[in-house]
């Protein structure tokens, strides 16, 4: 209160009540930054969903500016509560020059005639991992998949990797190294399951990491993911099952160039964020 901030920026619902109180006491502009559709996301029980929705409903009249991660999630908030001055800020990586290497091929002894697919992120429920394992364990050895991350499915992936020569596990790397590692693959896998409204409307970080790594993407046939993939010629979408994924593997055209990604870059997102603060 001695500082008397001009703005209070609340990341997620967890800090929204405290931020709301502080903004009232200091007469500051309140910015609510919802990194997901907070009241309906993977892993929440009904009590958590109701409690989160109630907090948002109580605090929403005090919110001056709103930030979220996809147009569909923004629309949901506007329809559920009311419209606010808002920006959609994508979780894009900070881009920099990277060198295309054979790192993953050399690491896992994959020949140049084979295709390398990569999954980056949490190895947990709701991310299509079972479908990926089923598809690659049934397809020919010209299609390889590398899982990069940690989570509950790690042991299962490692077990599959001992049985199938085209399934591999890679330990997590520093965030600054993700694009470098990913760029040595051919295709990124972004298969989110429809386990919550937030997942259905999501634009996962990995989608942008793949595209900025120069990879084509096989993504879930959800509205926001599909729009990015179609608009930027970034790959193909499919339903969340192993048969659809196996068919999608044959539909990715690696020779068809991805469109200019400048509008998706962190530089472009930063300008939107600065514009919101200036307003």
PDB file of C-alpha atoms in Angstrom:
ATOM      1  CA  UNK A   1       0.000   0.000   0.000  1.00  0.00           C
ATOM      2  CA  UNK A   2       2.993   2.328   0.509  1.00  0.00           C
ATOM      3  CA  UNK A   3       4.009   1.631  -3.097  1.00  0.00           C
ATOM      4  CA  UNK A   4       0.557   2.562  -4.432  1.00  0.00           C
ATOM      5  CA  UNK A   5       0.836   0.631  -7.727  1.00  0.00           C
ATOM      6  CA  UNK A   6      -0.834   1.904 -10.873  1.00  0.00           C
ATOM      7  CA  UNK A   7      -1.560  -1.644 -12.015  1.00  0.00           C
ATOM      8  CA  UNK A   8      -2.092  -4.980 -10.322  1.00  0.00           C
ATOM      9  CA  UNK A   9      -1.562  -7.939 -12.669  1.00  0.00           C
ATOM     10  CA  UNK A  10      -3.129 -11.211 -11.470  1.00  0.00           C
ATOM     11  CA  UNK A  11      -1.843 -14.416 -13.053  1.00  0.00           C
ATOM     12  CA  UNK A  12      -4.559 -17.089 -12.716  1.00  0.00           C
ATOM     13  CA  UNK A  13      -7.478 -17.378 -10.297  1.00  0.00           C
ATOM     14  CA  UNK A  14      -5.341 -18.383  -7.315  1.00  0.00           C
ATOM     15  CA  UNK A  15      -4.195 -14.785  -6.753  1.00  0.00           C
ATOM     16  CA  UNK A  16      -7.272 -13.012  -8.143  1.00  0.00           C
ATOM     17  CA  UNK A  17      -8.994 -12.367  -4.759  1.00  0.00           C
ATOM     18  CA  UNK A  18      -5.820 -10.853  -3.243  1.00  0.00           C
ATOM     19  CA  UNK A  19      -5.205  -8.824  -6.412  1.00  0.00           C
ATOM     20  CA  UNK A  20      -8.799  -7.566  -6.374  1.00  0.00           C
ATOM     21  CA  UNK A  21      -8.519  -6.392  -2.759  1.00  0.00           C
ATOM     22  CA  UNK A  22      -5.165  -4.713  -3.436  1.00  0.00           C
ATOM     23  CA  UNK A  23      -6.500  -2.973  -6.543  1.00  0.00           C
ATOM     24  CA  UNK A  24      -9.437  -1.590  -4.563  1.00  0.00           C
ATOM     25  CA  UNK A  25      -7.275  -0.362  -1.664  1.00  0.00           C
ATOM     26  CA  UNK A  26      -4.678   1.220  -3.959  1.00  0.00           C
ATOM     27  CA  UNK A  27      -7.205   2.320  -6.605  1.00  0.00           C
ATOM     28  CA  UNK A  28      -5.109   0.531  -9.226  1.00  0.00           C
ATOM     29  CA  UNK A  29      -6.107  -0.881 -12.592  1.00  0.00           C
ATOM     30  CA  UNK A  30      -6.717  -4.646 -12.234  1.00  0.00           C
ATOM     31  CA  UNK A  31      -5.504  -6.931 -15.037  1.00  0.00           C
ATOM     32  CA  UNK A  32      -6.696 -10.538 -14.885  1.00  0.00           C
ATOM     33  CA  UNK A  33      -4.491 -12.931 -16.842  1.00  0.00           C
ATOM     34  CA  UNK A  34      -6.228 -16.317 -17.273  1.00  0.00           C
ATOM     35  CA  UNK A  35      -3.745 -18.804 -18.704  1.00  0.00           C
ATOM     36  CA  UNK A  36      -6.527 -21.365 -19.235  1.00  0.00           C
ATOM     37  CA  UNK A  37     -10.287 -21.532 -18.973  1.00  0.00           C
ATOM     38  CA  UNK A  38      -9.757 -21.604 -15.231  1.00  0.00           C
ATOM     39  CA  UNK A  39     -13.041 -23.107 -14.030  1.00  0.00           C
ATOM     40  CA  UNK A  40     -13.106 -26.094 -16.385  1.00  0.00           C
ATOM     41  CA  UNK A  41      -9.671 -27.638 -16.881  1.00  0.00           C
ATOM     42  CA  UNK A  42      -8.086 -31.075 -16.693  1.00  0.00           C
ATOM     43  CA  UNK A  43      -7.690 -32.471 -13.172  1.00  0.00           C
ATOM     44  CA  UNK A  44     -10.317 -30.336 -11.417  1.00  0.00           C
ATOM     45  CA  UNK A  45     -13.117 -31.892  -9.388  1.00  0.00           C
ATOM     46  CA  UNK A  46     -16.598 -30.371  -9.280  1.00  0.00           C
ATOM     47  CA  UNK A  47     -15.902 -28.474  -6.039  1.00  0.00           C
ATOM     48  CA  UNK A  48     -12.765 -26.864  -7.506  1.00  0.00           C
ATOM     49  CA  UNK A  49     -14.631 -25.930 -10.675  1.00  0.00           C
ATOM     50  CA  UNK A  50     -17.511 -24.345  -8.766  1.00  0.00           C
ATOM     51  CA  UNK A  51     -15.170 -22.530  -6.380  1.00  0.00           C
ATOM     52  CA  UNK A  52     -13.060 -21.145  -9.228  1.00  0.00           C
ATOM     53  CA  UNK A  53     -16.131 -19.991 -11.150  1.00  0.00           C
ATOM     54  CA  UNK A  54     -17.507 -18.317  -8.010  1.00  0.00           C
ATOM     55  CA  UNK A  55     -14.237 -16.435  -7.385  1.00  0.00           C
ATOM     56  CA  UNK A  56     -14.166 -15.215 -10.981  1.00  0.00           C
ATOM     57  CA  UNK A  57     -17.817 -14.154 -10.846  1.00  0.00           C
ATOM     58  CA  UNK A  58     -17.302 -12.159  -7.632  1.00  0.00           C
ATOM     59  CA  UNK A  59     -14.090 -10.480  -8.825  1.00  0.00           C
ATOM     60  CA  UNK A  60     -15.069  -9.917 -12.468  1.00  0.00           C
ATOM     61  CA  UNK A  61     -16.837  -6.527 -11.986  1.00  0.00           C
ATOM     62  CA  UNK A  62     -13.571  -5.104 -10.583  1.00  0.00           C
ATOM     63  CA  UNK A  63     -11.450  -6.427 -13.495  1.00  0.00           C
ATOM     64  CA  UNK A  64     -10.439  -3.593 -15.848  1.00  0.00           C
ATOM     65  CA  UNK A  65      -8.368  -5.477 -18.420  1.00  0.00           C
ATOM     66  CA  UNK A  66      -8.421  -9.148 -19.362  1.00  0.00           C
ATOM     67  CA  UNK A  67      -5.782 -11.377 -20.955  1.00  0.00           C
ATOM     68  CA  UNK A  68      -6.135 -14.977 -22.058  1.00  0.00           C
ATOM     69  CA  UNK A  69      -4.559 -17.481 -24.440  1.00  0.00           C
ATOM     70  CA  UNK A  70      -7.104 -18.202 -27.185  1.00  0.00           C
ATOM     71  CA  UNK A  71     -10.004 -16.454 -28.918  1.00  0.00           C
ATOM     72  CA  UNK A  72     -12.450 -19.210 -27.927  1.00  0.00           C
ATOM     73  CA  UNK A  73     -11.537 -18.898 -24.240  1.00  0.00           C
ATOM     74  CA  UNK A  74     -11.910 -15.112 -24.457  1.00  0.00           C
ATOM     75  CA  UNK A  75     -15.369 -15.547 -26.007  1.00  0.00           C
ATOM     76  CA  UNK A  76     -16.360 -17.959 -23.218  1.00  0.00           C
ATOM     77  CA  UNK A  77     -15.451 -15.412 -20.539  1.00  0.00           C
ATOM     78  CA  UNK A  78     -17.348 -12.658 -22.333  1.00  0.00           C
ATOM     79  CA  UNK A  79     -20.453 -14.828 -22.750  1.00  0.00           C
ATOM     80  CA  UNK A  80     -20.305 -16.145 -19.162  1.00  0.00           C
ATOM     81  CA  UNK A  81     -19.612 -12.811 -17.429  1.00  0.00           C
ATOM     82  CA  UNK A  82     -19.347  -9.654 -19.560  1.00  0.00           C
ATOM     83  CA  UNK A  83     -17.005  -8.108 -22.105  1.00  0.00           C
ATOM     84  CA  UNK A  84     -13.802  -6.357 -21.031  1.00  0.00           C
ATOM     85  CA  UNK A  85     -10.972  -4.543 -22.780  1.00  0.00           C
ATOM     86  CA  UNK A  86      -8.936  -7.622 -23.646  1.00  0.00           C
ATOM     87  CA  UNK A  87      -6.039  -9.165 -25.552  1.00  0.00           C
ATOM     88  CA  UNK A  88      -5.341 -12.742 -26.616  1.00  0.00           C
ATOM     89  CA  UNK A  89      -1.651 -13.387 -25.932  1.00  0.00           C
ATOM     90  CA  UNK A  90      -0.267 -16.636 -27.367  1.00  0.00           C
ATOM     91  CA  UNK A  91       2.297 -18.633 -25.384  1.00  0.00           C
ATOM     92  CA  UNK A  92       4.878 -18.360 -28.150  1.00  0.00           C
ATOM     93  CA  UNK A  93       8.571 -19.034 -27.601  1.00  0.00           C
ATOM     94  CA  UNK A  94      11.122 -16.250 -27.860  1.00  0.00           C
ATOM     95  CA  UNK A  95      12.458 -17.005 -31.330  1.00  0.00           C
ATOM     96  CA  UNK A  96      16.092 -17.024 -32.239  1.00  0.00           C
ATOM     97  CA  UNK A  97      18.234 -18.531 -34.957  1.00  0.00           C
ATOM     98  CA  UNK A  98      18.656 -22.263 -34.605  1.00  0.00           C
ATOM     99  CA  UNK A  99      20.642 -24.742 -36.630  1.00  0.00           C
ATOM    100  CA  UNK A 100      18.879 -27.762 -38.066  1.00  0.00           C
ATOM    101  CA  UNK A 101      20.784 -30.826 -36.827  1.00  0.00           C
ATOM    102  CA  UNK A 102      20.549 -34.620 -36.774  1.00  0.00           C
ATOM    103  CA  UNK A 103      20.634 -34.660 -32.975  1.00  0.00           C
ATOM    104  CA  UNK A 104      17.655 -36.987 -32.408  1.00  0.00           C
ATOM    105  CA  UNK A 105      18.643 -39.296 -35.263  1.00  0.00           C
ATOM    106  CA  UNK A 106      22.147 -39.625 -33.863  1.00  0.00           C
ATOM    107  CA  UNK A 107      20.949 -39.958 -30.258  1.00  0.00           C
ATOM    108  CA  UNK A 108      18.572 -42.823 -31.056  1.00  0.00           C
ATOM    109  CA  UNK A 109      20.321 -44.324 -34.129  1.00  0.00           C
ATOM    110  CA  UNK A 110      17.491 -43.441 -36.527  1.00  0.00           C
ATOM    111  CA  UNK A 111      18.362 -43.653 -40.222  1.00  0.00           C
ATOM    112  CA  UNK A 112      17.870 -40.719 -42.578  1.00  0.00           C
ATOM    113  CA  UNK A 113      15.147 -42.511 -44.531  1.00  0.00           C
ATOM    114  CA  UNK A 114      12.870 -42.601 -41.464  1.00  0.00           C
ATOM    115  CA  UNK A 115      10.568 -39.876 -40.149  1.00  0.00           C
ATOM    116  CA  UNK A 116      11.104 -38.539 -36.626  1.00  0.00           C
ATOM    117  CA  UNK A 117       8.041 -37.388 -34.679  1.00  0.00           C
ATOM    118  CA  UNK A 118       8.356 -35.665 -31.315  1.00  0.00           C
ATOM    119  CA  UNK A 119       6.044 -35.140 -28.352  1.00  0.00           C
ATOM    120  CA  UNK A 120       7.082 -32.360 -25.942  1.00  0.00           C
ATOM    121  CA  UNK A 121       5.454 -31.689 -22.580  1.00  0.00           C
ATOM    122  CA  UNK A 122       3.915 -33.367 -19.556  1.00  0.00           C
ATOM    123  CA  UNK A 123       3.515 -37.111 -19.882  1.00  0.00           C
ATOM    124  CA  UNK A 124       0.100 -37.234 -18.263  1.00  0.00           C
ATOM    125  CA  UNK A 125      -3.549 -38.071 -18.843  1.00  0.00           C
ATOM    126  CA  UNK A 126      -5.500 -36.089 -21.417  1.00  0.00           C
ATOM    127  CA  UNK A 127      -2.569 -35.637 -23.819  1.00  0.00           C
ATOM    128  CA  UNK A 128      -3.138 -38.518 -26.226  1.00  0.00           C
ATOM    129  CA  UNK A 129      -0.105 -40.510 -25.083  1.00  0.00           C
ATOM    130  CA  UNK A 130      -1.886 -43.882 -25.102  1.00  0.00           C
ATOM    131  CA  UNK A 131      -3.055 -43.225 -28.678  1.00  0.00           C
ATOM    132  CA  UNK A 132       0.479 -42.272 -29.742  1.00  0.00           C
ATOM    133  CA  UNK A 133       1.949 -45.406 -28.192  1.00  0.00           C
ATOM    134  CA  UNK A 134      -0.719 -47.620 -29.800  1.00  0.00           C
ATOM    135  CA  UNK A 135      -0.229 -46.022 -33.223  1.00  0.00           C
ATOM    136  CA  UNK A 136       3.574 -46.191 -33.308  1.00  0.00           C
ATOM    137  CA  UNK A 137       3.747 -49.692 -31.862  1.00  0.00           C
ATOM    138  CA  UNK A 138       1.495 -50.836 -34.719  1.00  0.00           C
ATOM    139  CA  UNK A 139       3.067 -48.916 -37.621  1.00  0.00           C
ATOM    140  CA  UNK A 140       6.248 -49.654 -39.550  1.00  0.00           C
ATOM    141  CA  UNK A 141       9.717 -48.745 -38.287  1.00  0.00           C
ATOM    142  CA  UNK A 142      10.035 -45.899 -40.796  1.00  0.00           C
ATOM    143  CA  UNK A 143       7.990 -43.784 -38.363  1.00  0.00           C
ATOM    144  CA  UNK A 144       9.735 -43.039 -35.051  1.00  0.00           C
ATOM    145  CA  UNK A 145       8.443 -41.089 -32.047  1.00  0.00           C
ATOM    146  CA  UNK A 146      10.461 -39.391 -29.303  1.00  0.00           C
ATOM    147  CA  UNK A 147       8.786 -38.360 -26.026  1.00  0.00           C
ATOM    148  CA  UNK A 148      10.507 -35.447 -24.279  1.00  0.00           C
ATOM    149  CA  UNK A 149       9.239 -34.686 -20.799  1.00  0.00           C
ATOM    150  CA  UNK A 150       8.314 -35.995 -17.352  1.00  0.00           C
ATOM    151  CA  UNK A 151       5.114 -37.318 -15.848  1.00  0.00           C
ATOM    152  CA  UNK A 152       2.995 -40.286 -14.866  1.00  0.00           C
ATOM    153  CA  UNK A 153       3.352 -41.981 -18.269  1.00  0.00           C
ATOM    154  CA  UNK A 154       7.163 -41.949 -18.250  1.00  0.00           C
ATOM    155  CA  UNK A 155       7.556 -45.544 -17.033  1.00  0.00           C
ATOM    156  CA  UNK A 156       5.046 -46.816 -19.587  1.00  0.00           C
ATOM    157  CA  UNK A 157       6.862 -45.003 -22.405  1.00  0.00           C
ATOM    158  CA  UNK A 158      10.216 -46.397 -21.275  1.00  0.00           C
ATOM    159  CA  UNK A 159       8.682 -49.887 -21.177  1.00  0.00           C
ATOM    160  CA  UNK A 160       7.368 -49.478 -24.741  1.00  0.00           C
ATOM    161  CA  UNK A 161      10.781 -48.214 -25.852  1.00  0.00           C
ATOM    162  CA  UNK A 162      12.342 -51.513 -24.761  1.00  0.00           C
ATOM    163  CA  UNK A 163       9.849 -53.466 -26.867  1.00  0.00           C
ATOM    164  CA  UNK A 164       9.609 -51.300 -29.985  1.00  0.00           C
ATOM    165  CA  UNK A 165      12.622 -49.925 -31.858  1.00  0.00           C
ATOM    166  CA  UNK A 166      10.694 -46.881 -33.110  1.00  0.00           C
ATOM    167  CA  UNK A 167       9.578 -45.548 -29.686  1.00  0.00           C
ATOM    168  CA  UNK A 168      12.077 -43.488 -27.665  1.00  0.00           C
ATOM    169  CA  UNK A 169      12.223 -41.503 -24.417  1.00  0.00           C
ATOM    170  CA  UNK A 170      14.295 -38.333 -23.891  1.00  0.00           C
ATOM    171  CA  UNK A 171      14.714 -36.620 -20.511  1.00  0.00           C
ATOM    172  CA  UNK A 172      13.535 -32.989 -20.192  1.00  0.00           C
ATOM    173  CA  UNK A 173      15.848 -30.203 -21.364  1.00  0.00           C
ATOM    174  CA  UNK A 174      16.150 -26.552 -20.394  1.00  0.00           C
ATOM    175  CA  UNK A 175      13.389 -24.352 -21.820  1.00  0.00           C
ATOM    176  CA  UNK A 176      15.989 -22.507 -23.884  1.00  0.00           C
ATOM    177  CA  UNK A 177      16.993 -25.796 -25.540  1.00  0.00           C
ATOM    178  CA  UNK A 178      13.505 -27.001 -26.517  1.00  0.00           C
ATOM    179  CA  UNK A 179      13.489 -25.407 -29.977  1.00  0.00           C
ATOM    180  CA  UNK A 180      17.003 -26.682 -30.734  1.00  0.00           C
ATOM    181  CA  UNK A 181      16.084 -30.273 -29.829  1.00  0.00           C
ATOM    182  CA  UNK A 182      12.691 -30.141 -31.546  1.00  0.00           C
ATOM    183  CA  UNK A 183      14.186 -28.787 -34.761  1.00  0.00           C
ATOM    184  CA  UNK A 184      16.052 -32.068 -35.270  1.00  0.00           C
ATOM    185  CA  UNK A 185      12.702 -33.883 -35.673  1.00  0.00           C
ATOM    186  CA  UNK A 186      10.350 -33.791 -38.686  1.00  0.00           C
ATOM    187  CA  UNK A 187       6.865 -33.631 -37.141  1.00  0.00           C
ATOM    188  CA  UNK A 188       5.482 -32.450 -33.782  1.00  0.00           C
ATOM    189  CA  UNK A 189       2.586 -34.203 -32.062  1.00  0.00           C
ATOM    190  CA  UNK A 190      -0.017 -31.989 -30.369  1.00  0.00           C
ATOM    191  CA  UNK A 191      -2.835 -34.387 -29.513  1.00  0.00           C
ATOM    192  CA  UNK A 192      -4.880 -32.950 -26.660  1.00  0.00           C
ATOM    193  CA  UNK A 193      -7.886 -34.970 -25.490  1.00  0.00           C
ATOM    194  CA  UNK A 194     -11.302 -33.398 -24.937  1.00  0.00           C
ATOM    195  CA  UNK A 195     -11.285 -33.880 -21.157  1.00  0.00           C
ATOM    196  CA  UNK A 196     -12.320 -30.297 -20.329  1.00  0.00           C
ATOM    197  CA  UNK A 197     -13.586 -27.131 -21.993  1.00  0.00           C
ATOM    198  CA  UNK A 198     -10.187 -25.536 -21.413  1.00  0.00           C
ATOM    199  CA  UNK A 199      -8.453 -28.357 -23.309  1.00  0.00           C
ATOM    200  CA  UNK A 200     -10.965 -28.188 -26.158  1.00  0.00           C
ATOM    201  CA  UNK A 201     -10.369 -24.437 -26.577  1.00  0.00           C
ATOM    202  CA  UNK A 202      -6.631 -24.577 -25.887  1.00  0.00           C
ATOM    203  CA  UNK A 203      -3.588 -23.477 -27.860  1.00  0.00           C
ATOM    204  CA  UNK A 204      -0.794 -25.452 -26.163  1.00  0.00           C
ATOM    205  CA  UNK A 205       2.723 -24.055 -25.869  1.00  0.00           C
ATOM    206  CA  UNK A 206       4.035 -27.069 -27.747  1.00  0.00           C
ATOM    207  CA  UNK A 207       2.059 -26.121 -30.878  1.00  0.00           C
ATOM    208  CA  UNK A 208       4.048 -22.883 -31.171  1.00  0.00           C
ATOM    209  CA  UNK A 209       7.320 -24.548 -30.161  1.00  0.00           C
ATOM    210  CA  UNK A 210       6.888 -27.060 -32.997  1.00  0.00           C
ATOM    211  CA  UNK A 211       6.051 -24.443 -35.623  1.00  0.00           C
ATOM    212  CA  UNK A 212       8.929 -22.175 -34.642  1.00  0.00           C
ATOM    213  CA  UNK A 213      11.217 -25.223 -34.751  1.00  0.00           C
ATOM    214  CA  UNK A 214      10.313 -25.620 -38.420  1.00  0.00           C
ATOM    215  CA  UNK A 215       8.211 -28.738 -37.825  1.00  0.00           C
ATOM    216  CA  UNK A 216       4.938 -29.718 -39.385  1.00  0.00           C
ATOM    217  CA  UNK A 217       2.319 -30.601 -36.759  1.00  0.00           C
ATOM    218  CA  UNK A 218      -0.238 -33.353 -36.291  1.00  0.00           C
ATOM    219  CA  UNK A 219      -2.780 -31.726 -33.976  1.00  0.00           C
ATOM    220  CA  UNK A 220      -6.144 -32.458 -32.421  1.00  0.00           C
ATOM    221  CA  UNK A 221      -9.152 -31.526 -34.524  1.00  0.00           C
ATOM    222  CA  UNK A 222     -10.186 -28.792 -32.056  1.00  0.00           C
ATOM    223  CA  UNK A 223     -11.261 -25.312 -33.244  1.00  0.00           C
ATOM    224  CA  UNK A 224      -8.302 -23.198 -32.050  1.00  0.00           C
ATOM    225  CA  UNK A 225      -5.579 -25.753 -32.853  1.00  0.00           C
ATOM    226  CA  UNK A 226      -7.092 -26.425 -36.275  1.00  0.00           C
ATOM    227  CA  UNK A 227      -7.329 -22.712 -37.102  1.00  0.00           C
ATOM    228  CA  UNK A 228      -3.604 -22.162 -36.450  1.00  0.00           C
ATOM    229  CA  UNK A 229      -2.582 -25.274 -38.397  1.00  0.00           C
ATOM    230  CA  UNK A 230      -4.801 -24.395 -41.380  1.00  0.00           C
ATOM    231  CA  UNK A 231      -4.030 -20.650 -41.442  1.00  0.00           C
ATOM    232  CA  UNK A 232      -0.268 -21.184 -41.314  1.00  0.00           C
ATOM    233  CA  UNK A 233      -0.119 -24.348 -43.421  1.00  0.00           C
ATOM    234  CA  UNK A 234       1.357 -26.054 -40.390  1.00  0.00           C
ATOM    235  CA  UNK A 235       0.348 -29.681 -40.915  1.00  0.00           C
ATOM    236  CA  UNK A 236      -2.808 -31.748 -40.404  1.00  0.00           C
ATOM    237  CA  UNK A 237      -5.400 -32.412 -37.713  1.00  0.00           C
ATOM    238  CA  UNK A 238      -7.029 -35.691 -36.721  1.00  0.00           C
ATOM    239  CA  UNK A 239      -9.394 -37.250 -34.213  1.00  0.00           C
ATOM    240  CA  UNK A 240      -7.945 -38.498 -30.939  1.00  0.00           C
ATOM    241  CA  UNK A 241      -7.545 -42.199 -31.598  1.00  0.00           C
ATOM    242  CA  UNK A 242      -4.692 -44.393 -32.781  1.00  0.00           C
ATOM    243  CA  UNK A 243      -6.270 -45.289 -36.145  1.00  0.00           C
ATOM    244  CA  UNK A 244      -6.819 -41.631 -37.071  1.00  0.00           C
ATOM    245  CA  UNK A 245      -3.264 -40.841 -35.998  1.00  0.00           C
ATOM    246  CA  UNK A 246      -1.815 -43.639 -38.154  1.00  0.00           C
ATOM    247  CA  UNK A 247      -3.693 -42.219 -41.153  1.00  0.00           C
ATOM    248  CA  UNK A 248      -2.498 -38.685 -40.315  1.00  0.00           C
ATOM    249  CA  UNK A 249       1.135 -39.865 -40.360  1.00  0.00           C
ATOM    250  CA  UNK A 250       0.788 -40.507 -44.082  1.00  0.00           C
ATOM    251  CA  UNK A 251      -0.921 -37.154 -44.799  1.00  0.00           C
ATOM    252  CA  UNK A 252       1.795 -34.786 -43.553  1.00  0.00           C
ATOM    253  CA  UNK A 253       3.579 -33.073 -46.440  1.00  0.00           C
ATOM    254  CA  UNK A 254       7.069 -32.132 -45.273  1.00  0.00           C
ATOM    255  CA  UNK A 255       7.860 -30.424 -48.586  1.00  0.00           C
ATOM    256  CA  UNK A 256       5.034 -27.888 -48.266  1.00  0.00           C
ATOM    257  CA  UNK A 257       6.431 -24.783 -46.560  1.00  0.00           C
ATOM    258  CA  UNK A 258       4.922 -23.316 -43.392  1.00  0.00           C
ATOM    259  CA  UNK A 259       3.545 -19.793 -43.830  1.00  0.00           C
ATOM    260  CA  UNK A 260       5.199 -16.730 -42.272  1.00  0.00           C
ATOM    261  CA  UNK A 261       4.838 -17.022 -38.481  1.00  0.00           C
ATOM    262  CA  UNK A 262       5.572 -13.423 -37.568  1.00  0.00           C
ATOM    263  CA  UNK A 263       2.021 -12.802 -36.280  1.00  0.00           C
ATOM    264  CA  UNK A 264       2.464 -15.692 -33.840  1.00  0.00           C
ATOM    265  CA  UNK A 265       5.931 -14.676 -32.608  1.00  0.00           C
ATOM    266  CA  UNK A 266       6.597 -13.521 -29.059  1.00  0.00           C
ATOM    267  CA  UNK A 267       7.599 -10.151 -30.522  1.00  0.00           C
ATOM    268  CA  UNK A 268       4.052  -9.737 -31.881  1.00  0.00           C
ATOM    269  CA  UNK A 269       2.545 -10.900 -28.566  1.00  0.00           C
ATOM    270  CA  UNK A 270       4.719  -8.438 -26.662  1.00  0.00           C
ATOM    271  CA  UNK A 271       3.358  -5.570 -28.761  1.00  0.00           C
ATOM    272  CA  UNK A 272      -0.209  -6.613 -27.859  1.00  0.00           C
ATOM    273  CA  UNK A 273       0.729  -6.751 -24.182  1.00  0.00           C
ATOM    274  CA  UNK A 274       2.361  -3.313 -24.319  1.00  0.00           C
ATOM    275  CA  UNK A 275      -0.710  -1.942 -26.092  1.00  0.00           C
ATOM    276  CA  UNK A 276      -2.939  -3.234 -23.275  1.00  0.00           C
ATOM    277  CA  UNK A 277      -0.777  -1.552 -20.639  1.00  0.00           C
ATOM    278  CA  UNK A 278      -0.729   1.692 -22.617  1.00  0.00           C
ATOM    279  CA  UNK A 279      -4.527   1.683 -22.775  1.00  0.00           C
TER     280      UNK A 279
END
